[in-house]
mmCIF file of C-alpha atoms and ligand atoms in Angstrom:
data_model
loop_
_atom_site.group_PDB
_atom_site.id
_atom_site.type_symbol
_atom_site.label_atom_id
_atom_site.label_comp_id
_atom_site.label_asym_id
_atom_site.label_seq_id
_atom_site.Cartn_x
_atom_site.Cartn_y
_atom_site.Cartn_z
ATOM 1 C CA MET F 1 166.235 -96.693 -110.956
ATOM 2 C CA ASN F 2 168.578 -93.881 -112.068
ATOM 3 C CA ALA F 3 165.857 -92.384 -114.269
ATOM 4 C CA ALA F 4 163.294 -92.559 -111.450
ATOM 5 C CA PRO F 5 162.136 -89.197 -110.058
ATOM 6 C CA ILE F 6 163.201 -87.620 -106.774
ATOM 7 C CA GLY F 7 160.285 -87.138 -104.362
ATOM 8 C CA ILE F 8 160.129 -83.768 -102.599
ATOM 9 C CA PHE F 9 157.544 -82.837 -100.011
ATOM 10 C CA ASP F 10 156.530 -79.910 -97.879
ATOM 11 C CA SER F 11 153.585 -78.816 -95.762
ATOM 12 C CA GLY F 12 152.568 -76.587 -98.667
ATOM 13 C CA LEU F 13 154.182 -74.471 -101.315
ATOM 14 C CA GLY F 14 157.197 -73.127 -99.406
ATOM 15 C CA GLY F 15 159.173 -76.245 -100.288
ATOM 16 C CA LEU F 16 159.263 -74.981 -103.861
ATOM 17 C CA THR F 17 162.292 -72.914 -102.763
ATOM 18 C CA VAL F 18 164.014 -76.245 -102.088
ATOM 19 C CA ALA F 19 162.698 -77.709 -105.365
ATOM 20 C CA ARG F 20 164.146 -74.716 -107.212
ATOM 21 C CA ALA F 21 167.571 -75.372 -105.681
ATOM 22 C CA ILE F 22 167.295 -79.069 -106.657
ATOM 23 C CA PHE F 23 166.332 -78.219 -110.268
ATOM 24 C CA ALA F 24 169.433 -76.009 -110.494
ATOM 25 C CA ARG F 25 171.802 -78.513 -108.864
ATOM 26 C CA LEU F 26 170.476 -81.667 -110.624
ATOM 27 C CA PRO F 27 169.261 -80.462 -114.041
ATOM 28 C CA HIS F 28 168.732 -83.974 -115.492
ATOM 29 C CA ASP F 29 166.697 -85.363 -112.600
ATOM 30 C CA SER F 30 162.923 -85.605 -112.725
ATOM 31 C CA THR F 31 160.950 -84.756 -109.586
ATOM 32 C CA VAL F 32 157.560 -85.315 -107.996
ATOM 33 C CA TYR F 33 156.632 -82.537 -105.557
ATOM 34 C CA PHE F 34 153.889 -82.945 -102.988
ATOM 35 C CA GLY F 35 152.558 -79.961 -101.011
ATOM 36 C CA ASP F 36 150.136 -80.718 -98.180
ATOM 37 C CA THR F 37 148.076 -77.586 -98.834
ATOM 38 C CA ALA F 38 144.995 -79.044 -97.096
ATOM 39 C CA ARG F 39 146.831 -79.301 -93.775
ATOM 40 C CA VAL F 40 149.384 -76.464 -93.866
ATOM 41 C CA PRO F 41 150.799 -75.001 -91.603
ATOM 42 C CA TYR F 42 152.841 -77.660 -89.809
ATOM 43 C CA GLY F 43 154.776 -75.085 -87.750
ATOM 44 C CA PRO F 44 152.320 -74.829 -84.813
ATOM 45 C CA LYS F 45 151.245 -78.534 -84.853
ATOM 46 C CA SER F 46 152.338 -81.208 -82.393
ATOM 47 C CA PRO F 47 155.288 -83.478 -83.253
ATOM 48 C CA ALA F 48 152.975 -86.549 -83.300
ATOM 49 C CA THR F 49 150.637 -84.956 -85.865
ATOM 50 C CA VAL F 50 153.514 -83.792 -88.077
ATOM 51 C CA ARG F 51 154.991 -87.317 -87.953
ATOM 52 C CA ARG F 52 151.679 -88.866 -88.978
ATOM 53 C CA TYR F 53 151.202 -86.450 -91.897
ATOM 54 C CA SER F 54 154.807 -86.915 -93.017
ATOM 55 C CA LEU F 55 154.521 -90.730 -93.033
ATOM 56 C CA GLU F 56 151.322 -90.541 -95.089
ATOM 57 C CA ILE F 57 153.107 -88.392 -97.665
ATOM 58 C CA LEU F 58 156.160 -90.687 -97.684
ATOM 59 C CA HIS F 59 153.923 -93.629 -98.579
ATOM 60 C CA TRP F 60 152.289 -91.678 -101.387
ATOM 61 C CA LEU F 61 155.694 -90.689 -102.790
ATOM 62 C CA LEU F 62 156.973 -94.273 -102.553
ATOM 63 C CA GLY F 63 153.909 -95.253 -104.586
ATOM 64 C CA GLN F 64 155.194 -92.853 -107.298
ATOM 65 C CA LYS F 65 158.365 -95.007 -107.472
ATOM 66 C CA VAL F 66 160.791 -92.306 -106.373
ATOM 67 C CA LYS F 67 164.504 -93.106 -105.954
ATOM 68 C CA ALA F 68 164.974 -90.736 -102.983
ATOM 69 C CA VAL F 69 162.843 -88.459 -100.824
ATOM 70 C CA VAL F 70 163.703 -84.897 -99.821
ATOM 71 C CA VAL F 71 161.902 -83.571 -96.753
ATOM 72 C CA ALA F 72 161.852 -79.919 -97.812
ATOM 73 C CA CYS F 73 159.848 -78.879 -94.736
ATOM 74 C CA ASN F 74 162.005 -77.907 -91.771
ATOM 75 C CA THR F 75 159.225 -78.702 -89.299
ATOM 76 C CA SER F 76 158.772 -82.219 -90.773
ATOM 77 C CA THR F 77 162.516 -82.738 -90.738
ATOM 78 C CA ALA F 78 162.667 -81.632 -87.096
ATOM 79 C CA HIS F 79 159.874 -83.957 -85.926
ATOM 80 C CA ALA F 80 159.804 -86.847 -88.391
ATOM 81 C CA LEU F 81 163.150 -87.471 -90.128
ATOM 82 C CA ASP F 82 164.009 -90.517 -87.985
ATOM 83 C CA VAL F 83 160.665 -92.258 -88.451
ATOM 84 C CA LEU F 84 160.682 -91.497 -92.175
ATOM 85 C CA ARG F 85 164.145 -93.022 -92.548
ATOM 86 C CA GLU F 86 163.064 -96.132 -90.661
ATOM 87 C CA ALA F 87 159.993 -96.518 -92.863
ATOM 88 C CA SER F 88 161.659 -95.845 -96.217
ATOM 89 C CA PRO F 89 163.479 -98.278 -98.512
ATOM 90 C CA VAL F 90 164.987 -95.302 -100.409
ATOM 91 C CA PRO F 91 167.281 -92.576 -99.004
ATOM 92 C CA VAL F 92 165.532 -89.752 -97.120
ATOM 93 C CA ILE F 93 167.290 -86.375 -97.002
ATOM 94 C CA GLY F 94 166.175 -83.661 -94.567
ATOM 95 C CA VAL F 95 167.001 -79.956 -94.652
ATOM 96 C CA ILE F 96 168.370 -79.492 -91.140
ATOM 97 C CA GLU F 97 171.681 -81.352 -91.216
ATOM 98 C CA PRO F 98 172.842 -79.769 -94.516
ATOM 99 C CA GLY F 99 171.807 -76.314 -93.245
ATOM 100 C CA ALA F 100 173.636 -76.858 -89.951
ATOM 101 C CA ARG F 101 176.818 -77.993 -91.744
ATOM 102 C CA ALA F 102 176.730 -74.962 -94.040
ATOM 103 C CA ALA F 103 176.350 -72.669 -91.009
ATOM 104 C CA VAL F 104 179.316 -74.256 -89.228
ATOM 105 C CA HIS F 105 181.349 -73.855 -92.411
ATOM 106 C CA GLU F 106 180.583 -70.108 -92.568
ATOM 107 C CA THR F 107 180.840 -69.107 -88.904
ATOM 108 C CA HIS F 108 183.921 -67.509 -87.392
ATOM 109 C CA GLY F 109 183.083 -68.838 -83.938
ATOM 110 C CA GLY F 110 179.473 -67.746 -83.643
ATOM 111 C CA PRO F 111 177.086 -67.322 -82.207
ATOM 112 C CA ILE F 112 175.136 -69.002 -85.002
ATOM 113 C CA GLY F 113 171.565 -67.707 -85.249
ATOM 114 C CA VAL F 114 168.704 -69.992 -86.286
ATOM 115 C CA ILE F 115 165.192 -68.876 -87.197
ATOM 116 C CA GLY F 116 162.253 -71.167 -87.975
ATOM 117 C CA THR F 117 158.674 -72.070 -87.128
ATOM 118 C CA ALA F 118 157.615 -72.534 -83.504
ATOM 119 C CA GLY F 119 157.830 -76.342 -83.951
ATOM 120 C CA THR F 120 161.299 -76.334 -85.493
ATOM 121 C CA ILE F 121 162.710 -74.022 -82.826
ATOM 122 C CA ALA F 122 161.024 -75.869 -79.922
ATOM 123 C CA SER F 123 162.445 -79.187 -81.189
ATOM 124 C CA GLY F 124 166.017 -77.909 -80.829
ATOM 125 C CA ALA F 125 166.890 -79.945 -83.951
ATOM 126 C CA TYR F 126 169.127 -77.268 -85.515
ATOM 127 C CA GLU F 127 171.035 -76.761 -82.276
ATOM 128 C CA ARG F 128 171.656 -80.528 -81.996
ATOM 129 C CA ALA F 129 172.741 -80.754 -85.646
ATOM 130 C CA ILE F 130 175.129 -77.795 -85.237
ATOM 131 C CA HIS F 131 176.602 -79.227 -82.046
ATOM 132 C CA ALA F 132 177.042 -82.637 -83.708
ATOM 133 C CA VAL F 133 179.627 -81.041 -86.014
ATOM 134 C CA ALA F 134 180.854 -78.138 -83.828
ATOM 135 C CA PRO F 135 180.164 -78.886 -80.145
ATOM 136 C CA GLY F 136 181.439 -75.600 -78.725
ATOM 137 C CA VAL F 137 179.718 -73.079 -81.000
ATOM 138 C CA PRO F 138 177.050 -70.983 -79.287
ATOM 139 C CA VAL F 139 173.614 -71.053 -80.946
ATOM 140 C CA ARG F 140 170.842 -68.466 -80.560
ATOM 141 C CA GLN F 141 167.387 -69.364 -81.850
ATOM 142 C CA ALA F 142 164.202 -67.426 -82.552
ATOM 143 C CA ALA F 143 160.795 -68.599 -83.712
ATOM 144 C CA CYS F 144 159.311 -66.269 -86.344
ATOM 145 C CA PRO F 145 155.716 -67.489 -86.752
ATOM 146 C CA LEU F 146 154.473 -64.405 -88.629
ATOM 147 C CA PHE F 147 156.953 -64.800 -91.478
ATOM 148 C CA VAL F 148 155.089 -67.688 -93.166
ATOM 149 C CA PRO F 149 151.765 -65.823 -93.619
ATOM 150 C CA LEU F 150 153.592 -62.610 -94.587
ATOM 151 C CA VAL F 151 155.494 -64.456 -97.327
ATOM 152 C CA GLU F 152 152.337 -66.202 -98.527
ATOM 153 C CA GLU F 153 150.764 -62.748 -98.806
ATOM 154 C CA GLY F 154 153.643 -61.761 -101.078
ATOM 155 C CA TRP F 155 154.852 -59.136 -98.578
ATOM 156 C CA PHE F 156 158.547 -59.794 -99.167
ATOM 157 C CA ASP F 157 159.489 -56.155 -98.762
ATOM 158 C CA HIS F 158 156.565 -54.657 -96.879
ATOM 159 C CA PRO F 159 156.888 -52.322 -93.840
ATOM 160 C CA ALA F 160 154.912 -54.860 -91.734
ATOM 161 C CA THR F 161 157.408 -57.588 -92.603
ATOM 162 C CA ARG F 162 160.318 -55.301 -91.808
ATOM 163 C CA LEU F 163 158.791 -54.466 -88.421
ATOM 164 C CA ALA F 164 158.292 -58.165 -87.620
ATOM 165 C CA ALA F 165 161.865 -58.932 -88.719
ATOM 166 C CA GLU F 166 163.299 -56.166 -86.515
ATOM 167 C CA GLU F 167 161.345 -57.468 -83.528
ATOM 168 C CA TYR F 168 162.215 -61.154 -84.064
ATOM 169 C CA LEU F 169 165.877 -60.591 -84.917
ATOM 170 C CA HIS F 170 166.654 -58.071 -82.167
ATOM 171 C CA PRO F 171 167.802 -60.693 -79.596
ATOM 172 C CA LEU F 172 170.016 -62.318 -82.230
ATOM 173 C CA GLN F 173 171.559 -58.965 -83.121
ATOM 174 C CA VAL F 174 172.213 -58.249 -79.440
ATOM 175 C CA ALA F 175 173.894 -61.668 -79.192
ATOM 176 C CA ASP F 176 176.107 -60.589 -82.122
ATOM 177 C CA ILE F 177 175.502 -63.584 -84.406
ATOM 178 C CA ASP F 178 177.774 -63.892 -87.437
ATOM 179 C CA VAL F 179 175.647 -66.418 -89.364
ATOM 180 C CA LEU F 180 171.856 -66.815 -89.617
ATOM 181 C CA VAL F 181 170.276 -70.097 -90.743
ATOM 182 C CA LEU F 182 167.016 -69.547 -92.616
ATOM 183 C CA GLY F 183 165.440 -72.634 -91.047
ATOM 184 C CA CYS F 184 162.087 -72.517 -92.834
ATOM 185 C CA THR F 185 161.062 -73.051 -96.441
ATOM 186 C CA HIS F 186 159.574 -69.565 -96.775
ATOM 187 C CA TYR F 187 162.436 -67.486 -95.438
ATOM 188 C CA PRO F 188 164.714 -67.475 -98.510
ATOM 189 C CA LEU F 189 162.128 -65.145 -100.072
ATOM 190 C CA LEU F 190 162.861 -62.639 -97.297
ATOM 191 C CA ARG F 191 166.606 -62.808 -97.893
ATOM 192 C CA PRO F 192 167.014 -59.201 -99.200
ATOM 193 C CA LEU F 193 164.952 -57.781 -96.321
ATOM 194 C CA LEU F 194 166.745 -59.867 -93.670
ATOM 195 C CA HIS F 195 170.064 -58.835 -95.158
ATOM 196 C CA ARG F 196 169.097 -55.169 -94.856
ATOM 197 C CA VAL F 197 167.944 -55.612 -91.242
ATOM 198 C CA LEU F 198 171.048 -57.558 -90.147
ATOM 199 C CA GLY F 199 173.674 -55.766 -92.226
ATOM 200 C CA PRO F 200 176.521 -57.140 -94.332
ATOM 201 C CA ASP F 201 178.424 -58.814 -91.469
ATOM 202 C CA VAL F 202 175.859 -61.592 -90.984
ATOM 203 C CA THR F 203 175.989 -64.457 -93.518
ATOM 204 C CA LEU F 204 172.575 -65.884 -94.412
ATOM 205 C CA ILE F 205 172.357 -69.663 -94.923
ATOM 206 C CA ASP F 206 169.659 -71.113 -97.171
ATOM 207 C CA SER F 207 169.065 -74.677 -95.946
ATOM 208 C CA GLY F 208 167.420 -75.533 -99.274
ATOM 209 C CA GLU F 209 170.553 -74.811 -101.278
ATOM 210 C CA ALA F 210 172.686 -76.800 -98.834
ATOM 211 C CA THR F 211 170.178 -79.671 -99.104
ATOM 212 C CA ALA F 212 170.391 -79.789 -102.900
ATOM 213 C CA GLY F 213 174.159 -80.311 -102.522
ATOM 214 C CA ALA F 214 173.651 -83.046 -99.906
ATOM 215 C CA LEU F 215 171.101 -84.754 -102.162
ATOM 216 C CA ALA F 216 173.501 -84.707 -105.132
ATOM 217 C CA GLU F 217 176.185 -86.328 -102.941
ATOM 218 C CA ALA F 218 173.800 -88.962 -101.563
ATOM 219 C CA LEU F 219 172.641 -89.957 -105.078
ATOM 220 C CA SER F 220 176.186 -90.097 -106.396
ATOM 221 C CA GLU F 221 177.435 -92.230 -103.486
ATOM 222 C CA ARG F 222 174.679 -94.756 -104.239
ATOM 223 C CA GLY F 223 175.185 -94.711 -108.020
ATOM 224 C CA LEU F 224 171.770 -93.110 -108.483
ATOM 225 C CA ASP F 225 172.739 -90.150 -110.717
ATOM 226 C CA ALA F 226 170.295 -89.357 -113.525
ATOM 227 C CA PRO F 227 171.322 -90.570 -116.980
ATOM 228 C CA ALA F 228 173.374 -87.769 -118.642
ATOM 229 C CA GLY F 229 171.628 -85.417 -121.058
ATOM 230 C CA ARG F 230 168.150 -86.466 -119.992
ATOM 231 C CA GLU F 231 165.211 -84.010 -120.238
ATOM 232 C CA PRO F 232 163.677 -83.880 -116.761
ATOM 233 C CA GLU F 233 159.957 -84.012 -116.011
ATOM 234 C CA HIS F 234 158.619 -82.120 -112.983
ATOM 235 C CA ARG F 235 155.254 -83.128 -111.524
ATOM 236 C CA PHE F 236 153.368 -81.257 -108.824
ATOM 237 C CA ALA F 237 150.652 -82.590 -106.541
ATOM 238 C CA VAL F 238 148.786 -81.029 -103.624
ATOM 239 C CA SER F 239 146.118 -82.104 -101.157
ATOM 240 C CA ASP F 240 143.926 -79.029 -101.849
ATOM 241 C CA ASP F 241 143.447 -75.955 -104.081
ATOM 242 C CA ALA F 242 145.753 -76.517 -107.042
ATOM 243 C CA GLN F 243 144.894 -73.056 -108.415
ATOM 244 C CA ARG F 244 146.257 -71.155 -105.408
ATOM 245 C CA PHE F 245 149.314 -73.410 -105.322
ATOM 246 C CA GLN F 246 150.090 -72.566 -108.933
ATOM 247 C CA THR F 247 149.505 -68.825 -108.571
ATOM 248 C CA ILE F 248 151.524 -68.328 -105.386
ATOM 249 C CA GLY F 249 153.969 -71.096 -106.285
ATOM 250 C CA ALA F 250 155.141 -69.070 -109.268
ATOM 251 C CA ARG F 251 156.671 -66.589 -106.780
ATOM 252 C CA PHE F 252 158.645 -69.359 -105.157
ATOM 253 C CA ILE F 253 159.842 -71.177 -108.201
ATOM 254 C CA GLY F 254 160.599 -68.190 -110.356
ATOM 255 C CA GLU F 255 158.669 -69.437 -113.375
ATOM 256 C CA ARG F 256 155.133 -70.479 -114.219
ATOM 257 C CA MET F 257 154.129 -73.669 -112.519
ATOM 258 C CA GLY F 258 153.266 -76.685 -114.647
ATOM 259 C CA SER F 259 149.893 -78.341 -114.115
ATOM 260 C CA THR F 260 149.168 -79.545 -110.600
ATOM 261 C CA GLU F 261 147.063 -82.543 -109.631
ATOM 262 C CA VAL F 262 145.026 -82.791 -106.426
ATOM 263 C CA VAL F 263 145.428 -86.094 -104.563
ATOM 264 C CA GLU F 264 143.606 -87.469 -101.539
ATOM 265 C CA ILE F 265 146.023 -88.249 -98.777
ATOM 266 C CA GLY F 266 145.563 -89.464 -95.213
ATOM 267 C CA THR F 267 142.514 -88.997 -93.068
ATOM 268 C CA ARG F 268 142.641 -85.195 -92.506
HETATM 269 N N1 DGL B 1 157.291 -75.668 -94.460
HETATM 270 C C1 DGL B 1 157.343 -75.187 -93.105
HETATM 271 C C2 DGL B 1 158.792 -75.248 -92.605
HETATM 272 O O1 DGL B 1 159.742 -75.205 -93.360
HETATM 273 C C3 DGL B 1 156.802 -73.775 -92.999
HETATM 274 C C4 DGL B 1 155.293 -73.684 -93.202
HETATM 275 C C5 DGL B 1 154.504 -74.435 -92.142
HETATM 276 O O2 DGL B 1 154.438 -74.008 -90.986
HETATM 277 O O3 DGL B 1 153.953 -75.472 -92.505
HETATM 278 O O4 DGL B 1 158.991 -75.360 -91.419
#
């Protein structure tokens, strides 16, 4: 079981930012990544639909004999983490709790800002997770639906992206946040731009990095660490258009993507 891969899934290719953090934190672990490119985006979809898609992917990953599953997608974590945990015989790690803990660790009393997709923000999942560890800290949230397509376009530092960021972040700046949780897979790629808009006094939290740490702890606690010195194997699978996934994915993962298989999943 220790040599078994870690399953990672996302609505598409954004979760590669989380995969990258996992590769760095657990260099001997193999992974199987699934991106639901046929059905992305999850952000504007109903909780019931996101739960159904997420369960279908969980079952596919379990069929790949994974030893743990990381829900890299914030929207899936917000809507489906509980049902996934109930349905899974292996540990399931979401991105929201680790991100919330990291934010509480960094804040000097708040407010803590949270940005994410419409679904993640409407669910209130980050606010609940923050208040579970720090009940009194004020939280200010903002949905930033244009960020995902802007990032997919590669406009990490484009005037249009800067304009959108200024508009979305204005209420959080007025509220005087001291920490901002990047509560969406795509947002770590906007880190330099967001840092410029918000200035040096606001600490940016990458939920993906925090999740890699939580995953390492969860594996260790269960005696599931990878055998030392092992060469990892990283597999990638998508539900549509492997070519686009590989081309754009290279921006997320910082190196050329390996080959990607297309698998049929669910009913569409
Ligand atoms: N992966 C999604 C998330 O982290 C962003 C893209 C989407 O809307 O599907 O919430």
